[in-house]
Amino acid sequence: MGVKKFYDVYEKKKMSTKFHSELSQDISLLLNDTDDYNVIIQIGEGKNTREFRAHSIILKIRSPYFKSALSTKWVNQKNNMIEFKKPNIRPTVFEIILKYIYTGEVNLTKRSGADILGLLIASDELLLEKLFRHVQNHLIKIQTNWIKQNYVYILHTVFKLPSCKKLQDHCIESICLDPEPFITSEDFPSLDKDILYELFKRDDLQIEETVAWDYLIKWSIEQTPGLGSKNNDRTKWNDNNYKALKETLSKFIPLIRFAEIPSDDFFDKVRPYKAVLPHHIYEELVLFYYKDTLPKSITLPPRVGKVKLESKLINPKQANIIACWIERKNENNVTLDKKYKFDLLYHSKQNGLNINTFRNKCNNQGACLVEDIQNMKISRINNGYNNYAIYDQNNYGFSFGNTFYLNSDKRIYCSNQGYYDGNLNNVLNPYQNSNFIPEDTEAFKITTT
């Protein structure tokens, strides 16, 4: 490039200097300008109503919704002032939206979960796409605890909104991972039937089938006209009550994995509701429990999650936390990149608390986890450290330096210092320089698919 051409380009760039920040700041001043507004927006309903003043040109430029709603075809004017009503948006929510429209800024730090969810729905309706994406991500990443406490409210709000699928999936996957707090909540009996259906049809719902049946019955009783809390004593029900309950349950029966319900639970918890089950299904279940003949009508496989687990000490939720650690994710993360299988190599109650047995079963198995139920300690035997984790000396089973090891006297020795994993401060009530006989111990080999 010649010198003259270089300076020509340079001069053009100088002439096209952009001052976006100043422009944005100047436009934001219009938010509180009470002189030139031409729109009065009435937000909310009843006692929770508030009027906002705005400029139609700003609203139409920033929101495709307002561009259409404030067009001359639909607009309602009085004394050259556009009057507009939005009763379905709360004033606290619209205040955030109006500031975003004028300034491009939004601060959710001190906002309640209910307001943020309301903002999500309102930004979707007003076609504020960037704000919508930001709010949805904020709810999932920051408002985790609030979401867990309000699953029913959130799902009822967003379940039929396609744009909120990311939040829907987050709620459903979180519930599948740990359903107990959800199904035992006070709001569960009021859950919409379509949402419950979506949950119960999932193979990764981490719940014992007996528990699933128990809470399905409780939910159905509350949902059935003529029953509910005022008439939940089945000894007082008549034929019409049972017929109504059967109708409520009908679409859910095929989703229950009855073959996974133990025979004693079938007798105590399913048999009393024989009248609400289709006759052919009940007969197949009787054959299954008496003659071990698999039901033909209900063929769903056992429920499994992203973590396949065989353990007496930990549950799928705890195994999922371990999988999150492996992927270096926060333990509240519900989305794993891979599927994990925990193969049980050693179980002290079954195989005996013996260092030679432990070594024979766990040597040359690659990455393993050793778990002690008495103090709920989880230690890792990783490929690169096998020589440290499983000693060649005959008087050791597993050993993580001086930190945590199984000796030939069948005692586990524990301290706060060791060269393999010297930090036991993360363990609740660690034993310092102590030893104990473990109640139970398991070792797993973890693989991915």
Short mmCIF file of C-alpha atoms in Angstrom, two decimals:
data_model
loop_
_atom_site.label_atom_id
_atom_site.label_comp_id
_atom_site.label_asym_id
_atom_site.label_seq_id
_atom_site.Cartn_x
_atom_site.Cartn_y
_atom_site.Cartn_z
CA MET A 1 0.00 0.00 0.00
CA GLY A 2 1.44 3.38 -1.00
CA VAL A 3 1.84 6.26 1.46
CA LYS A 4 -0.88 8.35 -0.17
CA LYS A 5 -3.35 5.44 -0.19
CA PHE A 6 -2.53 4.68 3.46
CA TYR A 7 -3.32 8.24 4.52
CA ASP A 8 -6.55 8.25 2.47
CA VAL A 9 -7.74 5.13 4.34
CA TYR A 10 -6.62 6.60 7.65
CA GLU A 11 -8.49 9.86 7.06
CA LYS A 12 -11.68 7.97 6.12
CA LYS A 13 -11.48 5.94 9.34
CA LYS A 14 -11.04 9.13 11.36
CA MET A 15 -14.08 10.63 9.67
CA SER A 16 -16.21 7.56 10.51
CA THR A 17 -15.46 7.51 14.23
CA LYS A 18 -18.34 5.95 16.22
CA PHE A 19 -19.71 7.29 19.51
CA HIS A 20 -22.10 4.51 20.49
CA SER A 21 -21.64 4.98 24.22
CA GLU A 22 -22.58 8.66 24.08
CA LEU A 23 -25.58 7.92 21.87
CA SER A 24 -26.78 5.22 24.26
CA GLN A 25 -26.34 7.53 27.23
CA ASP A 26 -28.28 10.34 25.57
CA ILE A 27 -31.17 8.05 24.61
CA SER A 28 -31.33 6.68 28.14
CA LEU A 29 -32.10 10.20 29.38
CA LEU A 30 -35.46 9.98 27.62
CA LEU A 31 -36.55 7.33 30.13
CA ASN A 32 -37.19 10.01 32.73
CA ASP A 33 -38.18 12.77 30.30
CA THR A 34 -41.71 13.89 31.22
CA ASP A 35 -42.07 16.46 28.43
CA ASP A 36 -42.09 14.69 25.08
CA TYR A 37 -43.67 11.30 25.77
CA ASN A 38 -46.67 10.26 23.67
CA VAL A 39 -47.60 6.88 25.17
CA ILE A 40 -49.23 6.03 28.50
CA ILE A 41 -48.98 2.34 29.31
CA GLN A 42 -51.19 0.95 32.07
CA ILE A 43 -49.53 -2.12 33.56
CA GLY A 44 -51.05 -4.68 35.95
CA GLU A 45 -54.57 -5.07 37.25
CA GLY A 46 -56.62 -4.31 40.33
CA LYS A 47 -54.71 -2.67 43.15
CA ASN A 48 -51.40 -3.65 41.56
CA THR A 49 -51.67 -1.18 38.66
CA ARG A 50 -49.18 1.46 37.56
CA GLU A 51 -48.90 3.89 34.64
CA PHE A 52 -45.66 4.27 32.65
CA ARG A 53 -44.88 7.05 30.18
CA ALA A 54 -42.86 6.29 27.08
CA HIS A 55 -42.04 7.35 23.52
CA SER A 56 -43.66 5.33 20.75
CA ILE A 57 -40.67 5.65 18.42
CA ILE A 58 -38.34 4.09 21.04
CA LEU A 59 -40.79 1.29 21.82
CA LYS A 60 -41.33 0.43 18.15
CA ILE A 61 -37.63 0.43 17.30
CA ARG A 62 -36.67 -1.78 20.25
CA SER A 63 -39.58 -4.23 20.29
CA PRO A 64 -41.24 -5.95 17.30
CA TYR A 65 -44.27 -6.45 19.55
CA PHE A 66 -44.71 -2.70 20.11
CA LYS A 67 -43.98 -2.00 16.45
CA SER A 68 -47.13 -3.91 15.61
CA ALA A 69 -49.22 -3.03 18.67
CA LEU A 70 -48.64 0.73 18.34
CA SER A 71 -49.30 0.87 14.62
CA THR A 72 -52.10 3.19 13.47
CA LYS A 73 -54.28 0.18 12.75
CA TRP A 74 -54.47 -0.95 16.37
CA VAL A 75 -53.56 2.07 18.44
CA ASN A 76 -56.04 3.77 20.79
CA GLN A 77 -55.49 7.54 21.05
CA LYS A 78 -57.04 10.13 23.33
CA ASN A 79 -56.06 13.82 23.12
CA ASN A 80 -53.12 12.88 20.84
CA MET A 81 -51.86 10.50 23.53
CA ILE A 82 -51.58 6.76 22.87
CA GLU A 83 -53.18 4.71 25.63
CA PHE A 84 -52.08 1.11 25.98
CA LYS A 85 -52.91 -1.56 28.56
CA LYS A 86 -51.00 -4.73 29.57
CA PRO A 87 -52.80 -6.26 32.55
CA ASN A 88 -50.87 -9.55 32.38
CA ILE A 89 -47.48 -7.99 33.26
CA ARG A 90 -46.64 -6.90 36.80
CA PRO A 91 -45.43 -3.30 37.30
CA THR A 92 -42.16 -4.46 38.92
CA VAL A 93 -41.45 -6.55 35.83
CA PHE A 94 -42.34 -3.87 33.29
CA GLU A 95 -40.10 -1.40 35.10
CA ILE A 96 -37.13 -3.68 34.31
CA ILE A 97 -38.28 -4.05 30.70
CA LEU A 98 -38.71 -0.32 30.12
CA LYS A 99 -35.23 0.39 31.48
CA TYR A 100 -33.81 -2.31 29.21
CA ILE A 101 -35.62 -0.83 26.19
CA TYR A 102 -34.19 2.64 26.82
CA THR A 103 -30.71 1.77 28.13
CA GLY A 104 -29.91 -1.79 27.06
CA GLU A 105 -29.13 -2.56 30.70
CA VAL A 106 -30.63 -5.07 33.12
CA ASN A 107 -29.64 -5.85 36.70
CA LEU A 108 -31.21 -8.94 38.25
CA THR A 109 -29.01 -9.14 41.33
CA LYS A 110 -31.61 -8.11 43.90
CA ARG A 111 -34.72 -9.24 42.05
CA SER A 112 -36.93 -12.01 43.39
CA GLY A 113 -37.22 -15.31 41.56
CA ALA A 114 -40.89 -14.58 40.85
CA ASP A 115 -40.03 -11.24 39.22
CA ILE A 116 -37.28 -12.84 37.12
CA LEU A 117 -39.65 -15.57 35.93
CA GLY A 118 -42.25 -12.90 35.16
CA LEU A 119 -39.56 -11.01 33.23
CA LEU A 120 -38.81 -14.14 31.22
CA ILE A 121 -42.46 -14.55 30.19
CA ALA A 122 -42.92 -10.84 29.46
CA SER A 123 -39.72 -10.54 27.40
CA ASP A 124 -40.87 -13.54 25.36
CA GLU A 125 -44.27 -11.93 24.72
CA LEU A 126 -42.73 -8.57 23.81
CA LEU A 127 -40.27 -10.32 21.45
CA LEU A 128 -37.20 -9.04 23.26
CA GLU A 129 -35.06 -11.99 22.18
CA LYS A 130 -31.70 -11.02 23.68
CA LEU A 131 -33.25 -10.14 27.02
CA PHE A 132 -35.20 -13.41 26.99
CA ARG A 133 -32.06 -15.51 26.45
CA HIS A 134 -30.20 -13.64 29.18
CA VAL A 135 -33.01 -14.07 31.72
CA GLN A 136 -33.46 -17.78 30.97
CA ASN A 137 -29.73 -18.42 31.44
CA HIS A 138 -29.76 -16.38 34.65
CA LEU A 139 -32.59 -18.46 36.10
CA ILE A 140 -30.84 -21.73 35.31
CA LYS A 141 -27.37 -20.75 36.47
CA ILE A 142 -28.02 -18.32 39.34
CA GLN A 143 -31.51 -19.06 40.69
CA THR A 144 -30.87 -22.78 41.25
CA ASN A 145 -32.23 -22.96 44.80
CA TRP A 146 -35.32 -20.90 44.00
CA ILE A 147 -36.09 -23.18 41.07
CA LYS A 148 -35.82 -26.27 43.29
CA GLN A 149 -38.28 -24.75 45.76
CA ASN A 150 -40.79 -23.76 43.08
CA TYR A 151 -40.80 -26.53 40.48
CA VAL A 152 -44.60 -26.74 40.23
CA TYR A 153 -45.07 -22.97 39.90
CA ILE A 154 -42.33 -22.70 37.27
CA LEU A 155 -43.47 -25.69 35.23
CA HIS A 156 -47.08 -24.51 35.26
CA THR A 157 -45.83 -21.15 33.97
CA VAL A 158 -43.52 -22.28 31.16
CA PHE A 159 -44.54 -25.84 30.25
CA LYS A 160 -46.55 -24.95 27.14
CA LEU A 161 -44.21 -22.20 25.93
CA PRO A 162 -41.87 -23.63 23.25
CA SER A 163 -39.41 -20.77 23.71
CA CYS A 164 -38.87 -21.79 27.35
CA LYS A 165 -37.81 -25.33 26.51
CA LYS A 166 -34.33 -24.82 27.96
CA LEU A 167 -35.82 -23.97 31.37
CA GLN A 168 -38.38 -26.78 31.05
CA ASP A 169 -35.63 -29.31 30.33
CA HIS A 170 -33.56 -28.02 33.23
CA CYS A 171 -36.46 -28.46 35.66
CA ILE A 172 -37.40 -31.91 34.36
CA GLU A 173 -33.79 -33.17 34.41
CA SER A 174 -33.23 -31.79 37.91
CA ILE A 175 -36.38 -33.51 39.15
CA CYS A 176 -35.38 -36.79 37.47
CA LEU A 177 -32.03 -36.67 39.25
CA ASP A 178 -33.54 -36.03 42.69
CA PRO A 179 -37.34 -36.43 42.62
CA GLU A 180 -38.01 -36.88 46.34
CA PRO A 181 -38.14 -33.15 47.33
CA PHE A 182 -40.47 -32.55 44.40
CA ILE A 183 -42.97 -35.37 44.92
CA THR A 184 -43.10 -34.77 48.68
CA SER A 185 -43.74 -31.02 48.32
CA GLU A 186 -47.10 -29.50 49.25
CA ASP A 187 -47.61 -28.34 45.65
CA PHE A 188 -47.15 -31.76 44.06
CA PRO A 189 -50.85 -32.84 44.29
CA SER A 190 -51.79 -29.78 42.20
CA LEU A 191 -49.34 -30.62 39.40
CA ASP A 192 -50.82 -30.52 35.90
CA LYS A 193 -51.44 -34.01 34.51
CA ASP A 194 -49.49 -33.37 31.31
CA ILE A 195 -46.39 -32.41 33.29
CA LEU A 196 -46.68 -35.47 35.50
CA TYR A 197 -47.08 -37.64 32.42
CA GLU A 198 -43.86 -36.23 30.93
CA LEU A 199 -42.03 -37.04 34.16
CA PHE A 200 -43.36 -40.56 34.65
CA LYS A 201 -42.66 -41.62 31.08
CA ARG A 202 -38.95 -40.83 31.46
CA ASP A 203 -36.56 -43.73 31.84
CA ASP A 204 -34.11 -41.55 33.79
CA LEU A 205 -36.51 -40.68 36.63
CA GLN A 206 -34.40 -41.80 39.60
CA ILE A 207 -37.15 -43.18 41.80
CA GLU A 208 -38.08 -46.55 43.21
CA GLU A 209 -41.16 -47.82 41.42
CA THR A 210 -43.01 -48.41 44.71
CA VAL A 211 -42.51 -44.74 45.61
CA ALA A 212 -43.65 -43.69 42.13
CA TRP A 213 -46.84 -45.73 42.59
CA ASP A 214 -47.47 -44.30 46.08
CA TYR A 215 -47.29 -40.70 44.94
CA LEU A 216 -49.19 -41.36 41.73
CA ILE A 217 -52.06 -42.66 43.88
CA LYS A 218 -51.87 -39.61 46.20
CA TRP A 219 -51.81 -37.25 43.22
CA SER A 220 -54.72 -39.06 41.54
CA ILE A 221 -56.87 -38.92 44.67
CA GLU A 222 -56.38 -35.15 44.88
CA GLN A 223 -57.14 -34.76 41.17
CA THR A 224 -60.30 -36.89 41.16
CA PRO A 225 -63.66 -35.12 41.66
CA GLY A 226 -65.41 -36.37 44.79
CA LEU A 227 -62.20 -37.56 46.44
CA GLY A 228 -59.29 -35.41 47.62
CA SER A 229 -58.32 -34.56 51.19
CA LYS A 230 -61.96 -34.62 52.36
CA ASN A 231 -62.55 -38.14 51.08
CA ASN A 232 -59.23 -40.02 51.03
CA ASP A 233 -60.33 -42.99 53.16
CA ARG A 234 -60.81 -45.70 50.53
CA THR A 235 -62.78 -47.89 52.96
CA LYS A 236 -65.59 -45.34 52.57
CA TRP A 237 -65.47 -45.13 48.78
CA ASN A 238 -68.30 -46.37 46.59
CA ASP A 239 -68.12 -47.81 43.08
CA ASN A 240 -68.42 -44.38 41.49
CA ASN A 241 -65.41 -43.16 43.47
CA TYR A 242 -63.29 -46.06 42.21
CA LYS A 243 -64.49 -45.53 38.63
CA ALA A 244 -63.56 -41.84 38.81
CA LEU A 245 -60.12 -42.68 40.23
CA LYS A 246 -59.60 -45.28 37.51
CA GLU A 247 -60.32 -42.64 34.88
CA THR A 248 -57.76 -40.28 36.42
CA LEU A 249 -55.12 -43.02 36.53
CA SER A 250 -55.81 -44.58 33.13
CA LYS A 251 -53.12 -42.81 31.08
CA PHE A 252 -50.47 -43.31 33.79
CA ILE A 253 -50.84 -47.07 34.38
CA PRO A 254 -48.74 -48.01 31.30
CA LEU A 255 -45.90 -45.84 32.65
CA ILE A 256 -45.47 -47.77 35.91
CA ARG A 257 -42.78 -50.47 35.85
CA PHE A 258 -44.79 -52.93 37.95
CA ALA A 259 -42.16 -55.65 37.49
CA GLU A 260 -39.79 -53.50 39.58
CA ILE A 261 -42.18 -53.39 42.56
CA PRO A 262 -41.28 -56.04 45.19
CA SER A 263 -43.96 -58.66 45.88
CA ASP A 264 -44.63 -57.48 49.45
CA ASP A 265 -45.15 -53.91 48.20
CA PHE A 266 -47.44 -55.20 45.47
CA PHE A 267 -49.54 -56.97 48.09
CA ASP A 268 -49.66 -54.00 50.49
CA LYS A 269 -49.82 -51.05 48.09
CA VAL A 270 -50.98 -52.13 44.64
CA ARG A 271 -53.45 -54.95 45.39
CA PRO A 272 -55.77 -52.66 47.47
CA TYR A 273 -56.31 -50.62 44.28
CA LYS A 274 -57.15 -53.63 42.14
CA ALA A 275 -60.39 -51.91 41.06
CA VAL A 276 -58.53 -49.08 39.32
CA LEU A 277 -56.30 -51.38 37.25
CA PRO A 278 -57.45 -52.87 33.94
CA HIS A 279 -58.43 -56.50 34.59
CA HIS A 280 -55.94 -58.02 32.11
CA ILE A 281 -53.05 -56.04 33.59
CA TYR A 282 -53.88 -57.08 37.12
CA GLU A 283 -54.09 -60.75 36.07
CA GLU A 284 -50.69 -60.48 34.34
CA LEU A 285 -49.20 -59.00 37.51
CA VAL A 286 -50.60 -61.82 39.63
CA LEU A 287 -48.99 -64.34 37.28
CA PHE A 288 -45.73 -62.41 37.47
CA TYR A 289 -45.60 -62.43 41.26
CA TYR A 290 -46.79 -66.03 41.66
CA LYS A 291 -45.18 -67.71 38.63
CA ASP A 292 -42.48 -65.22 37.62
CA THR A 293 -44.10 -64.75 34.21
CA LEU A 294 -43.25 -61.32 32.80
CA PRO A 295 -46.29 -59.12 32.06
CA LYS A 296 -47.09 -58.82 28.36
CA SER A 297 -48.96 -55.53 28.49
CA ILE A 298 -46.39 -53.56 30.46
CA THR A 299 -42.96 -53.99 28.94
CA LEU A 300 -41.10 -50.83 29.93
CA PRO A 301 -37.53 -51.45 31.09
CA PRO A 302 -36.28 -50.42 34.56
CA ARG A 303 -35.60 -46.74 34.97
CA VAL A 304 -31.94 -45.78 34.50
CA GLY A 305 -30.22 -42.43 34.45
CA LYS A 306 -26.94 -41.21 33.01
CA VAL A 307 -25.27 -43.06 35.87
CA LYS A 308 -25.71 -46.83 36.01
CA LEU A 309 -25.08 -47.91 39.57
CA GLU A 310 -24.97 -51.04 41.67
CA SER A 311 -24.40 -50.04 45.28
CA LYS A 312 -25.62 -50.53 48.82
CA LEU A 313 -23.94 -47.34 50.05
CA ILE A 314 -24.69 -44.52 47.62
CA ASN A 315 -27.75 -43.54 45.62
CA PRO A 316 -27.94 -42.29 42.00
CA LYS A 317 -27.91 -38.64 43.12
CA GLN A 318 -24.61 -39.13 44.97
CA ALA A 319 -23.18 -41.07 42.02
CA ASN A 320 -24.17 -38.17 39.76
CA ILE A 321 -22.23 -35.79 42.02
CA ILE A 322 -19.15 -38.00 41.64
CA ALA A 323 -19.64 -37.99 37.85
CA CYS A 324 -19.81 -34.18 37.97
CA TRP A 325 -16.48 -34.17 39.82
CA ILE A 326 -14.99 -36.36 37.11
CA GLU A 327 -16.14 -33.87 34.48
CA ARG A 328 -14.94 -31.02 36.73
CA LYS A 329 -18.44 -29.58 36.93
CA ASN A 330 -20.36 -28.10 39.81
CA GLU A 331 -22.24 -30.83 41.68
CA ASN A 332 -25.53 -29.02 40.98
CA ASN A 333 -25.00 -29.53 37.26
CA VAL A 334 -27.68 -31.85 35.89
CA THR A 335 -26.23 -32.26 32.40
CA LEU A 336 -23.41 -34.76 32.02
CA ASP A 337 -21.42 -35.05 28.80
CA LYS A 338 -21.17 -38.85 29.04
CA LYS A 339 -22.98 -41.82 30.53
CA TYR A 340 -21.24 -43.44 33.48
CA LYS A 341 -21.22 -46.99 34.74
CA PHE A 342 -20.16 -47.80 38.29
CA ASP A 343 -19.03 -51.44 38.27
CA LEU A 344 -18.84 -52.82 41.80
CA LEU A 345 -15.47 -54.57 42.16
CA TYR A 346 -15.36 -55.07 45.89
CA HIS A 347 -17.93 -55.04 48.70
CA SER A 348 -16.57 -55.74 52.17
CA LYS A 349 -19.84 -57.14 53.54
CA GLN A 350 -20.04 -59.59 50.66
CA ASN A 351 -16.35 -60.28 49.96
CA GLY A 352 -15.01 -59.82 53.47
CA LEU A 353 -12.83 -57.04 54.85
CA ASN A 354 -9.60 -58.58 53.67
CA ILE A 355 -6.67 -56.76 52.07
CA ASN A 356 -5.74 -59.68 49.80
CA THR A 357 -9.29 -59.97 48.50
CA PHE A 358 -9.38 -56.23 47.92
CA ARG A 359 -6.06 -56.29 46.03
CA ASN A 360 -7.05 -59.28 43.89
CA LYS A 361 -10.32 -57.65 42.83
CA CYS A 362 -9.04 -54.10 42.30
CA ASN A 363 -5.50 -54.48 40.94
CA ASN A 364 -5.05 -53.60 37.25
CA GLN A 365 -8.61 -52.29 36.95
CA GLY A 366 -7.71 -48.71 36.07
CA ALA A 367 -9.54 -45.82 37.70
CA CYS A 368 -11.52 -46.87 40.79
CA LEU A 369 -13.34 -45.29 43.71
CA VAL A 370 -13.08 -46.57 47.29
CA GLU A 371 -15.93 -45.66 49.60
CA ASP A 372 -16.33 -46.03 53.36
CA ILE A 373 -19.87 -45.74 54.74
CA GLN A 374 -18.96 -45.12 58.39
CA ASN A 375 -17.39 -41.74 57.67
CA MET A 376 -18.71 -41.32 54.10
CA LYS A 377 -15.22 -40.86 52.66
CA ILE A 378 -14.70 -41.25 48.94
CA SER A 379 -11.14 -41.71 47.69
CA ARG A 380 -9.90 -42.10 44.15
CA ILE A 381 -7.51 -44.69 42.74
CA ASN A 382 -6.48 -43.21 39.41
CA ASN A 383 -4.41 -44.77 36.65
CA GLY A 384 -1.40 -42.53 37.13
CA TYR A 385 -1.21 -43.19 40.85
CA ASN A 386 -1.96 -46.91 41.10
CA ASN A 387 1.46 -47.58 42.58
CA TYR A 388 0.62 -45.23 45.44
CA ALA A 389 -3.02 -46.20 45.90
CA ILE A 390 -2.57 -49.99 46.00
CA TYR A 391 0.72 -50.92 47.62
CA ASP A 392 2.71 -54.01 46.70
CA GLN A 393 3.34 -54.57 50.40
CA ASN A 394 1.32 -57.44 51.80
CA ASN A 395 0.09 -55.52 54.85
CA TYR A 396 -1.85 -52.88 52.87
CA GLY A 397 -5.11 -52.98 50.96
CA PHE A 398 -5.78 -49.53 49.55
CA SER A 399 -3.53 -46.72 50.72
CA PHE A 400 -3.52 -43.01 49.98
CA GLY A 401 -0.23 -42.16 51.65
CA ASN A 402 -0.61 -41.54 55.36
CA THR A 403 -4.01 -40.00 54.77
CA PHE A 404 -6.38 -42.91 54.40
CA TYR A 405 -5.48 -46.59 54.22
CA LEU A 406 -6.64 -50.13 55.01
CA ASN A 407 -4.16 -52.15 57.06
CA SER A 408 -3.85 -55.90 57.57
CA ASP A 409 -5.58 -55.61 60.95
CA LYS A 410 -8.79 -54.74 59.02
CA ARG A 411 -8.76 -51.19 60.36
CA ILE A 412 -8.82 -47.99 58.33
CA TYR A 413 -6.28 -45.41 59.46
CA CYS A 414 -6.98 -41.76 58.84
CA SER A 415 -5.14 -38.48 59.39
CA ASN A 416 -4.96 -34.99 57.95
CA GLN A 417 -1.56 -35.45 56.36
CA GLY A 418 -0.50 -37.61 53.45
CA TYR A 419 1.31 -37.40 50.15
CA TYR A 420 -1.48 -38.78 47.97
CA ASP A 421 -4.43 -36.63 48.97
CA GLY A 422 -3.52 -34.58 52.00
CA ASN A 423 -6.70 -32.55 52.29
CA LEU A 424 -9.32 -34.08 54.55
CA ASN A 425 -10.67 -30.67 55.50
CA ASN A 426 -13.41 -31.24 52.91
CA VAL A 427 -14.61 -34.32 54.82
CA LEU A 428 -17.24 -33.76 57.49
CA ASN A 429 -15.79 -34.40 60.99
CA PRO A 430 -12.52 -36.01 59.84
CA TYR A 431 -10.76 -38.35 62.27
CA GLN A 432 -7.32 -36.93 62.99
CA ASN A 433 -4.65 -39.60 63.48
CA SER A 434 -7.35 -42.12 64.31
CA ASN A 435 -8.39 -45.58 63.18
CA PHE A 436 -11.61 -47.56 63.00
CA ILE A 437 -13.15 -50.73 61.64
CA PRO A 438 -15.41 -49.70 58.73
CA GLU A 439 -19.04 -50.74 58.80
CA ASP A 440 -18.96 -51.31 55.06
CA THR A 441 -16.71 -50.48 52.11
CA GLU A 442 -17.18 -50.60 48.36
CA ALA A 443 -14.78 -50.14 45.44
CA PHE A 444 -16.01 -49.24 41.96
CA LYS A 445 -14.49 -49.18 38.53
CA ILE A 446 -15.97 -46.27 36.59
CA THR A 447 -16.34 -46.42 32.83
CA THR A 448 -18.03 -44.14 30.31
CA THR A 449 -20.04 -44.72 27.16
#
